[in-house]
Amino acid sequence: MAETHGTEAAGKFPEGMRVLAVDDNPVCLMLLETLLRRCKYHATTTRDAETALRMLRERTEDFDLVISDVHMLEMDGFRLLELIGLEMDLPVIMQSANGELETMMKGVTHGACDYLVKPVQLKDIKNIWQHVVRKRKPDLRSHNRGDNDSADQKVQSGNAEGGRVGATRTRRKYSRKKRSDGDNYDGNKENMEFSTQKRTRVVWTADLHRDFVEAVNQLGVDNAVPKKILQIMKVNYMTRENIASHLQKYRLYLKRISDYTGMSPDQFPARWRYMNELQCLKNYHEHGRYHLSPAIASSNSSNPFARMNSASAMGTHGLLPTQSVQLRNSKSSLGMRTVGHGGSPLSHAVSEPLRYSSNSRLPHARNCFPSGPSGSSLANISNGSVLDTNYSSNSYADMFCKKLWETNCGFLAHANQFSVQSNCGFSALANQCPEQSNGEFLAPASRFPVQLNGGVLVPANQCPVQSNGGFLAPANQLPVQSNCRFLAPADQFPVQYPDLNNHPLVQMNPPSTNLLSTVGNTHHFPDLGNCSKSWQTTAPSMFHGLYHKDGTSLGPSQTSIPNINQLSNFATSSGQVLMFGNELHGPMSTIMSDSTSVTDFNEQMGPFNIGNNTSSTEMLHRSFTLGSNSSISPTIPSDSSISSTFPGLQVDSFAMPTQMLNGGDTNGIFPVLSDTIDQQDIFDQLDDNNGFLTRTNGPEGTGTLDDIVAGLFNHDFAKGDGAVVDEGQEFVP
DNA sequence: TATCGAATAT
DNA sequence: CATATTCGAT
């Protein structure tokens, strides 16, 4: 059989193969080394396993294969074998003078790819390179199955899944379905039990998941079945079962989304874009401008709505309604989980939610709690600071958003409340809607939110001509919005509200840190050394109950929390919904390709990102770490993302609000002027955000935090009804 | 621990 | 194939 050597094919492999030889017997070791050299391998020798392990750990990639004696003083060869099997993916050959079958069996079942009986001879050593090849090219082995390759034989004979033994870690090592293979299952079972090699599982990386989602989209959610998905994905090491398992989880995830929104998953792009545009409008209203980025805006930068090509707009952050959390320790996620916000202080206080099915752990309201703006909570609100405490969760932010949309942004508004439409609204310009033979107009996708198919036929008589010559497309012409008009009256727009009348109790911990020293209403940050930055508080709170008696910030130790069950359906540990955006990437591509990158005020400005998980303590630390003026401060994260987004861009080492960096794609958030990031602008935004969160002198009902929180609790704090939350007390509205 | 993601069973 | 249960982690 012609062996393929993979990457070595071009070279002289196996010549120069790097072998680490371990034997505490110097004579044996020397003999082994000699043999290795004679085979033109590159041999490294050591007399103790500890050293070998250290060498391997430090530079795994410098070795191709390990030969170890079984009987050694300090560390048994089997132990070494085990550790190598666990930590790295190297072929290991055991050798000993003991030719007992039992010992050899132990070696092989513990993951050794070969077992040599001393005295080792040249012919034994000559062929060991095959183990390396096999290890590196797992798919070769399926072809090898049944081949009479001598080195193969030994390995395969003890294992039903010889074709997969020793596969790289991301590959399945064995599979029960192979039971029906016909060969000796009992023996295999034993091997499984004895095997000390890490059991390999498919790890769904973001990339894999993206491919998966693409495949699902390609097939259509309803038609997507594991087998077809697998075919499209073309991942040779995965089984249909792997896909099925993931699909199961993915469907549950989609279900959570639709439960949350009342929309089917494919309706999301519309909603999303709508939110985005509302945000844009809001920014425009408040600031009278859009932030166009000369560095990144393309030629048709006059289209202020076409900014779907930012990661934030794509949903990696920001515009997605923020989430409440199911409290638990953080873990990585593909975004398909119920939980979020790692390290919540409440994690110990909650129990596992009801499990209707083990893969669908539907969140129980009890496991969720709302919190305030980024890194803050009621405690922070109470003293007017926006500092971190241990509270973190997003559902307040969510409600906050909704309130703001309602009161400020016209989320539930009629079309005529979108004044910006007069120049750049949702209406399609007539000359961009080619008339069809049937008298209808084909609106370009970029003008309408959900035209996954590249356009929509808008009957002319349903598109009232606007003063600018555009047509206002009614939502019912937009395919995905079957149950609501795009510019619909409020009652037709399915905004999800939390059930504020149902308040399960949730334990809340008081903040564990108090980094602040308070001077007047300005907070200083002692941890920051010489840093002169301070955080101006802007608003005292009406929530007196949240003050500690001595005036320091204190959160409620127990309070009533609105039932936010509806909001708890998706969350990620970072407050981001990573895969969500990715999933939309495909459907959105039509829009994106016809879009212009526009830097708006970042998500911080609006309500959407308030629930960012980035603790503001951390943020402040980073933000106000003042670097030298000559280089990028290492404390600034995401430098690389900046520079990759803006090649050649000089980033001054100023205080960079981390949260902005985290808050989305730089395309979407950085005010970029003349190829430099405008520091002042960032701080302006930051200040504005802070003010936005905490101002008290806004128009009535326009979304001061107190207004909103009061609203959440159905309680008129403004009337001075007094504290409702106190330490150890239950809040009764 | 509780509870995840993936594997496996039904 | 869909759904439920189990498994192996952390």
mmCIF file with all atom_site columns, N, CA, C and O (backbone and C1' of nucleotides) in Angstrom, chain A residues 176 199 201 242 245 249 351-352 359 361, chain B:
data_model
loop_
_atom_site.group_PDB
_atom_site.id
_atom_site.type_symbol
_atom_site.label_atom_id
_atom_site.label_alt_id
_atom_site.label_comp_id
_atom_site.label_asym_id
_atom_site.label_entity_id
_atom_site.label_seq_id
_atom_site.pdbx_PDB_ins_code
_atom_site.Cartn_x
_atom_site.Cartn_y
_atom_site.Cartn_z
_atom_site.occupancy
_atom_site.B_iso_or_equiv
_atom_site.pdbx_formal_charge
_atom_site.auth_seq_id
_atom_site.auth_comp_id
_atom_site.auth_asym_id
_atom_site.auth_atom_id
_atom_site.pdbx_PDB_model_num
ATOM 1   N N     . ARG A 1 176 ? -20.441 3.490  19.262 1.00 0.00 ? 176 ARG A N     1
ATOM 2   C CA    . ARG A 1 176 ? -21.194 2.291  19.578 1.00 0.00 ? 176 ARG A CA    1
ATOM 3   C C     . ARG A 1 176 ? -21.806 1.651  18.348 1.00 0.00 ? 176 ARG A C     1
ATOM 4   O O     . ARG A 1 176 ? -22.018 0.484  18.274 1.00 0.00 ? 176 ARG A O     1
ATOM 5   N N     . ARG A 1 199 ? -11.226 10.878 26.146 1.00 0.00 ? 199 ARG A N     1
ATOM 6   C CA    . ARG A 1 199 ? -12.275 10.552 25.217 1.00 0.00 ? 199 ARG A CA    1
ATOM 7   C C     . ARG A 1 199 ? -12.516 11.769 24.333 1.00 0.00 ? 199 ARG A C     1
ATOM 8   O O     . ARG A 1 199 ? -12.632 12.890 24.801 1.00 0.00 ? 199 ARG A O     1
ATOM 9   N N     . ARG A 1 201 ? -14.397 14.241 21.891 1.00 0.00 ? 201 ARG A N     1
ATOM 10  C CA    . ARG A 1 201 ? -15.732 14.681 21.560 1.00 0.00 ? 201 ARG A CA    1
ATOM 11  C C     . ARG A 1 201 ? -15.614 15.746 20.495 1.00 0.00 ? 201 ARG A C     1
ATOM 12  O O     . ARG A 1 201 ? -14.595 16.419 20.386 1.00 0.00 ? 201 ARG A O     1
ATOM 13  N N     . ASN A 1 242 ? -23.360 13.326 15.633 1.00 0.00 ? 242 ASN A N     1
ATOM 14  C CA    . ASN A 1 242 ? -22.787 14.581 16.123 1.00 0.00 ? 242 ASN A CA    1
ATOM 15  C C     . ASN A 1 242 ? -23.649 15.761 15.685 1.00 0.00 ? 242 ASN A C     1
ATOM 16  O O     . ASN A 1 242 ? -23.976 16.652 16.461 1.00 0.00 ? 242 ASN A O     1
ATOM 17  N N     . SER A 1 245 ? -27.055 15.852 17.417 1.00 0.00 ? 245 SER A N     1
ATOM 18  C CA    . SER A 1 245 ? -27.005 16.366 18.772 1.00 0.00 ? 245 SER A CA    1
ATOM 19  C C     . SER A 1 245 ? -26.946 17.887 18.772 1.00 0.00 ? 245 SER A C     1
ATOM 20  O O     . SER A 1 245 ? -27.644 18.559 19.527 1.00 0.00 ? 245 SER A O     1
ATOM 21  N N     . LYS A 1 249 ? -29.788 20.887 19.952 1.00 0.00 ? 249 LYS A N     1
ATOM 22  C CA    . LYS A 1 249 ? -29.535 22.041 20.800 1.00 0.00 ? 249 LYS A CA    1
ATOM 23  C C     . LYS A 1 249 ? -29.846 23.335 20.060 1.00 0.00 ? 249 LYS A C     1
ATOM 24  O O     . LYS A 1 249 ? -30.391 24.275 20.625 1.00 0.00 ? 249 LYS A O     1
ATOM 25  N N     . SER A 1 351 ? -30.996 27.231 42.128 1.00 0.00 ? 351 SER A N     1
ATOM 26  C CA    . SER A 1 351 ? -30.912 25.824 41.795 1.00 0.00 ? 351 SER A CA    1
ATOM 27  C C     . SER A 1 351 ? -31.170 25.640 40.313 1.00 0.00 ? 351 SER A C     1
ATOM 28  O O     . SER A 1 351 ? -31.603 26.537 39.628 1.00 0.00 ? 351 SER A O     1
ATOM 29  N N     . GLU A 1 352 ? -30.923 24.505 39.899 1.00 0.00 ? 352 GLU A N     1
ATOM 30  C CA    . GLU A 1 352 ? -31.114 24.232 38.481 1.00 0.00 ? 352 GLU A CA    1
ATOM 31  C C     . GLU A 1 352 ? -32.572 24.434 38.124 1.00 0.00 ? 352 GLU A C     1
ATOM 32  O O     . GLU A 1 352 ? -33.463 24.044 38.868 1.00 0.00 ? 352 GLU A O     1
ATOM 33  N N     . ASN A 1 359 ? -31.979 18.626 27.541 1.00 0.00 ? 359 ASN A N     1
ATOM 34  C CA    . ASN A 1 359 ? -31.324 19.585 26.673 1.00 0.00 ? 359 ASN A CA    1
ATOM 35  C C     . ASN A 1 359 ? -32.073 20.895 26.590 1.00 0.00 ? 359 ASN A C     1
ATOM 36  O O     . ASN A 1 359 ? -31.672 21.805 25.920 1.00 0.00 ? 359 ASN A O     1
ATOM 37  N N     . ARG A 1 361 ? -33.239 23.259 29.132 1.00 0.00 ? 361 ARG A N     1
ATOM 38  C CA    . ARG A 1 361 ? -33.402 23.696 30.504 1.00 0.00 ? 361 ARG A CA    1
ATOM 39  C C     . ARG A 1 361 ? -34.102 25.044 30.493 1.00 0.00 ? 361 ARG A C     1
ATOM 40  O O     . ARG A 1 361 ? -33.479 26.071 30.367 1.00 0.00 ? 361 ARG A O     1
ATOM 41  P P     . DT  B 2 1   ? -21.364 16.172 45.396 1.00 0.00 ? 1   DT  B P     1
ATOM 42  O "O5'" . DT  B 2 1   ? -22.219 17.447 45.752 1.00 0.00 ? 1   DT  B "O5'" 1
ATOM 43  C "C5'" . DT  B 2 1   ? -23.229 17.836 44.848 1.00 0.00 ? 1   DT  B "C5'" 1
ATOM 44  C "C4'" . DT  B 2 1   ? -23.260 19.323 44.928 1.00 0.00 ? 1   DT  B "C4'" 1
ATOM 45  C "C3'" . DT  B 2 1   ? -24.210 19.863 43.897 1.00 0.00 ? 1   DT  B "C3'" 1
ATOM 46  O "O3'" . DT  B 2 1   ? -25.304 20.413 44.570 1.00 0.00 ? 1   DT  B "O3'" 1
ATOM 47  C "C1'" . DT  B 2 1   ? -22.033 20.892 43.725 1.00 0.00 ? 1   DT  B "C1'" 1
ATOM 48  P P     . DA  B 2 2   ? -26.729 20.140 44.002 1.00 0.00 ? 2   DA  B P     1
ATOM 49  O "O5'" . DA  B 2 2   ? -26.651 21.119 42.730 1.00 0.00 ? 2   DA  B "O5'" 1
ATOM 50  C "C5'" . DA  B 2 2   ? -26.267 22.461 42.934 1.00 0.00 ? 2   DA  B "C5'" 1
ATOM 51  C "C4'" . DA  B 2 2   ? -26.032 23.118 41.608 1.00 0.00 ? 2   DA  B "C4'" 1
ATOM 52  C "C3'" . DA  B 2 2   ? -27.183 22.977 40.629 1.00 0.00 ? 2   DA  B "C3'" 1
ATOM 53  O "O3'" . DA  B 2 2   ? -27.201 24.189 39.920 1.00 0.00 ? 2   DA  B "O3'" 1
ATOM 54  C "C1'" . DA  B 2 2   ? -25.253 21.945 39.720 1.00 0.00 ? 2   DA  B "C1'" 1
ATOM 55  P P     . DT  B 2 3   ? -28.292 24.498 38.905 1.00 0.00 ? 3   DT  B P     1
ATOM 56  O "O5'" . DT  B 2 3   ? -27.595 23.995 37.559 1.00 0.00 ? 3   DT  B "O5'" 1
ATOM 57  C "C5'" . DT  B 2 3   ? -26.504 24.733 37.058 1.00 0.00 ? 3   DT  B "C5'" 1
ATOM 58  C "C4'" . DT  B 2 3   ? -25.976 24.005 35.847 1.00 0.00 ? 3   DT  B "C4'" 1
ATOM 59  C "C3'" . DT  B 2 3   ? -27.079 23.564 34.876 1.00 0.00 ? 3   DT  B "C3'" 1
ATOM 60  O "O3'" . DT  B 2 3   ? -26.703 24.024 33.610 1.00 0.00 ? 3   DT  B "O3'" 1
ATOM 61  C "C1'" . DT  B 2 3   ? -25.558 21.859 35.251 1.00 0.00 ? 3   DT  B "C1'" 1
ATOM 62  P P     . DC  B 2 4   ? -27.685 24.360 32.506 1.00 0.00 ? 4   DC  B P     1
ATOM 63  O "O5'" . DC  B 2 4   ? -26.710 24.286 31.254 1.00 0.00 ? 4   DC  B "O5'" 1
ATOM 64  C "C5'" . DC  B 2 4   ? -25.535 25.103 31.251 1.00 0.00 ? 4   DC  B "C5'" 1
ATOM 65  C "C4'" . DC  B 2 4   ? -24.368 24.302 30.754 1.00 0.00 ? 4   DC  B "C4'" 1
ATOM 66  C "C3'" . DC  B 2 4   ? -24.598 23.658 29.397 1.00 0.00 ? 4   DC  B "C3'" 1
ATOM 67  O "O3'" . DC  B 2 4   ? -24.180 24.565 28.408 1.00 0.00 ? 4   DC  B "O3'" 1
ATOM 68  C "C1'" . DC  B 2 4   ? -23.469 22.177 30.924 1.00 0.00 ? 4   DC  B "C1'" 1
ATOM 69  P P     . DG  B 2 5   ? -24.617 24.442 26.985 1.00 0.00 ? 5   DG  B P     1
ATOM 70  O "O5'" . DG  B 2 5   ? -23.688 23.296 26.403 1.00 0.00 ? 5   DG  B "O5'" 1
ATOM 71  C "C5'" . DG  B 2 5   ? -22.273 23.495 26.367 1.00 0.00 ? 5   DG  B "C5'" 1
ATOM 72  C "C4'" . DG  B 2 5   ? -21.677 22.263 25.742 1.00 0.00 ? 5   DG  B "C4'" 1
ATOM 73  C "C3'" . DG  B 2 5   ? -22.289 21.913 24.389 1.00 0.00 ? 5   DG  B "C3'" 1
ATOM 74  O "O3'" . DG  B 2 5   ? -21.238 21.481 23.546 1.00 0.00 ? 5   DG  B "O3'" 1
ATOM 75  C "C1'" . DG  B 2 5   ? -22.661 20.147 25.919 1.00 0.00 ? 5   DG  B "C1'" 1
ATOM 76  P P     . DA  B 2 6   ? -21.508 20.979 22.128 1.00 0.00 ? 6   DA  B P     1
ATOM 77  O "O5'" . DA  B 2 6   ? -21.475 19.400 22.324 1.00 0.00 ? 6   DA  B "O5'" 1
ATOM 78  C "C5'" . DA  B 2 6   ? -20.286 18.806 22.819 1.00 0.00 ? 6   DA  B "C5'" 1
ATOM 79  C "C4'" . DA  B 2 6   ? -20.504 17.329 22.972 1.00 0.00 ? 6   DA  B "C4'" 1
ATOM 80  C "C3'" . DA  B 2 6   ? -20.996 16.614 21.715 1.00 0.00 ? 6   DA  B "C3'" 1
ATOM 81  O "O3'" . DA  B 2 6   ? -20.133 15.500 21.506 1.00 0.00 ? 6   DA  B "O3'" 1
ATOM 82  C "C1'" . DA  B 2 6   ? -22.370 16.081 23.566 1.00 0.00 ? 6   DA  B "C1'" 1
ATOM 83  P P     . DA  B 2 7   ? -20.432 14.385 20.454 1.00 0.00 ? 7   DA  B P     1
ATOM 84  O "O5'" . DA  B 2 7   ? -21.003 13.224 21.377 1.00 0.00 ? 7   DA  B "O5'" 1
ATOM 85  C "C5'" . DA  B 2 7   ? -20.208 12.760 22.446 1.00 0.00 ? 7   DA  B "C5'" 1
ATOM 86  C "C4'" . DA  B 2 7   ? -20.858 11.567 23.102 1.00 0.00 ? 7   DA  B "C4'" 1
ATOM 87  C "C3'" . DA  B 2 7   ? -21.219 10.427 22.164 1.00 0.00 ? 7   DA  B "C3'" 1
ATOM 88  O "O3'" . DA  B 2 7   ? -20.924 9.222  22.855 1.00 0.00 ? 7   DA  B "O3'" 1
ATOM 89  C "C1'" . DA  B 2 7   ? -23.168 11.209 23.248 1.00 0.00 ? 7   DA  B "C1'" 1
ATOM 90  P P     . DT  B 2 8   ? -21.013 7.862  22.173 1.00 0.00 ? 8   DT  B P     1
ATOM 91  O "O5'" . DT  B 2 8   ? -22.474 7.405  22.575 1.00 0.00 ? 8   DT  B "O5'" 1
ATOM 92  C "C5'" . DT  B 2 8   ? -22.742 7.166  23.944 1.00 0.00 ? 8   DT  B "C5'" 1
ATOM 93  C "C4'" . DT  B 2 8   ? -24.218 6.948  24.128 1.00 0.00 ? 8   DT  B "C4'" 1
ATOM 94  C "C3'" . DT  B 2 8   ? -24.791 5.842  23.242 1.00 0.00 ? 8   DT  B "C3'" 1
ATOM 95  O "O3'" . DT  B 2 8   ? -25.193 4.809  24.112 1.00 0.00 ? 8   DT  B "O3'" 1
ATOM 96  C "C1'" . DT  B 2 8   ? -26.207 7.734  23.366 1.00 0.00 ? 8   DT  B "C1'" 1
ATOM 97  P P     . DA  B 2 9   ? -25.952 3.546  23.620 1.00 0.00 ? 9   DA  B P     1
ATOM 98  O "O5'" . DA  B 2 9   ? -27.464 3.920  23.952 1.00 0.00 ? 9   DA  B "O5'" 1
ATOM 99  C "C5'" . DA  B 2 9   ? -27.782 4.271  25.285 1.00 0.00 ? 9   DA  B "C5'" 1
ATOM 100 C "C4'" . DA  B 2 9   ? -29.276 4.462  25.429 1.00 0.00 ? 9   DA  B "C4'" 1
ATOM 101 C "C3'" . DA  B 2 9   ? -30.130 3.359  24.821 1.00 0.00 ? 9   DA  B "C3'" 1
ATOM 102 O "O3'" . DA  B 2 9   ? -31.197 3.133  25.724 1.00 0.00 ? 9   DA  B "O3'" 1
ATOM 103 C "C1'" . DA  B 2 9   ? -30.690 5.432  23.827 1.00 0.00 ? 9   DA  B "C1'" 1
ATOM 104 P P     . DT  B 2 10  ? -32.278 2.013  25.441 1.00 0.00 ? 10  DT  B P     1
ATOM 105 O "O5'" . DT  B 2 10  ? -33.457 2.882  24.830 1.00 0.00 ? 10  DT  B "O5'" 1
ATOM 106 C "C5'" . DT  B 2 10  ? -34.051 3.866  25.648 1.00 0.00 ? 10  DT  B "C5'" 1
ATOM 107 C "C4'" . DT  B 2 10  ? -35.177 4.533  24.885 1.00 0.00 ? 10  DT  B "C4'" 1
ATOM 108 C "C3'" . DT  B 2 10  ? -36.149 3.547  24.231 1.00 0.00 ? 10  DT  B "C3'" 1
ATOM 109 O "O3'" . DT  B 2 10  ? -37.450 3.949  24.600 1.00 0.00 ? 10  DT  B "O3'" 1
ATOM 110 C "C1'" . DT  B 2 10  ? -35.434 5.166  22.683 1.00 0.00 ? 10  DT  B "C1'" 1
#
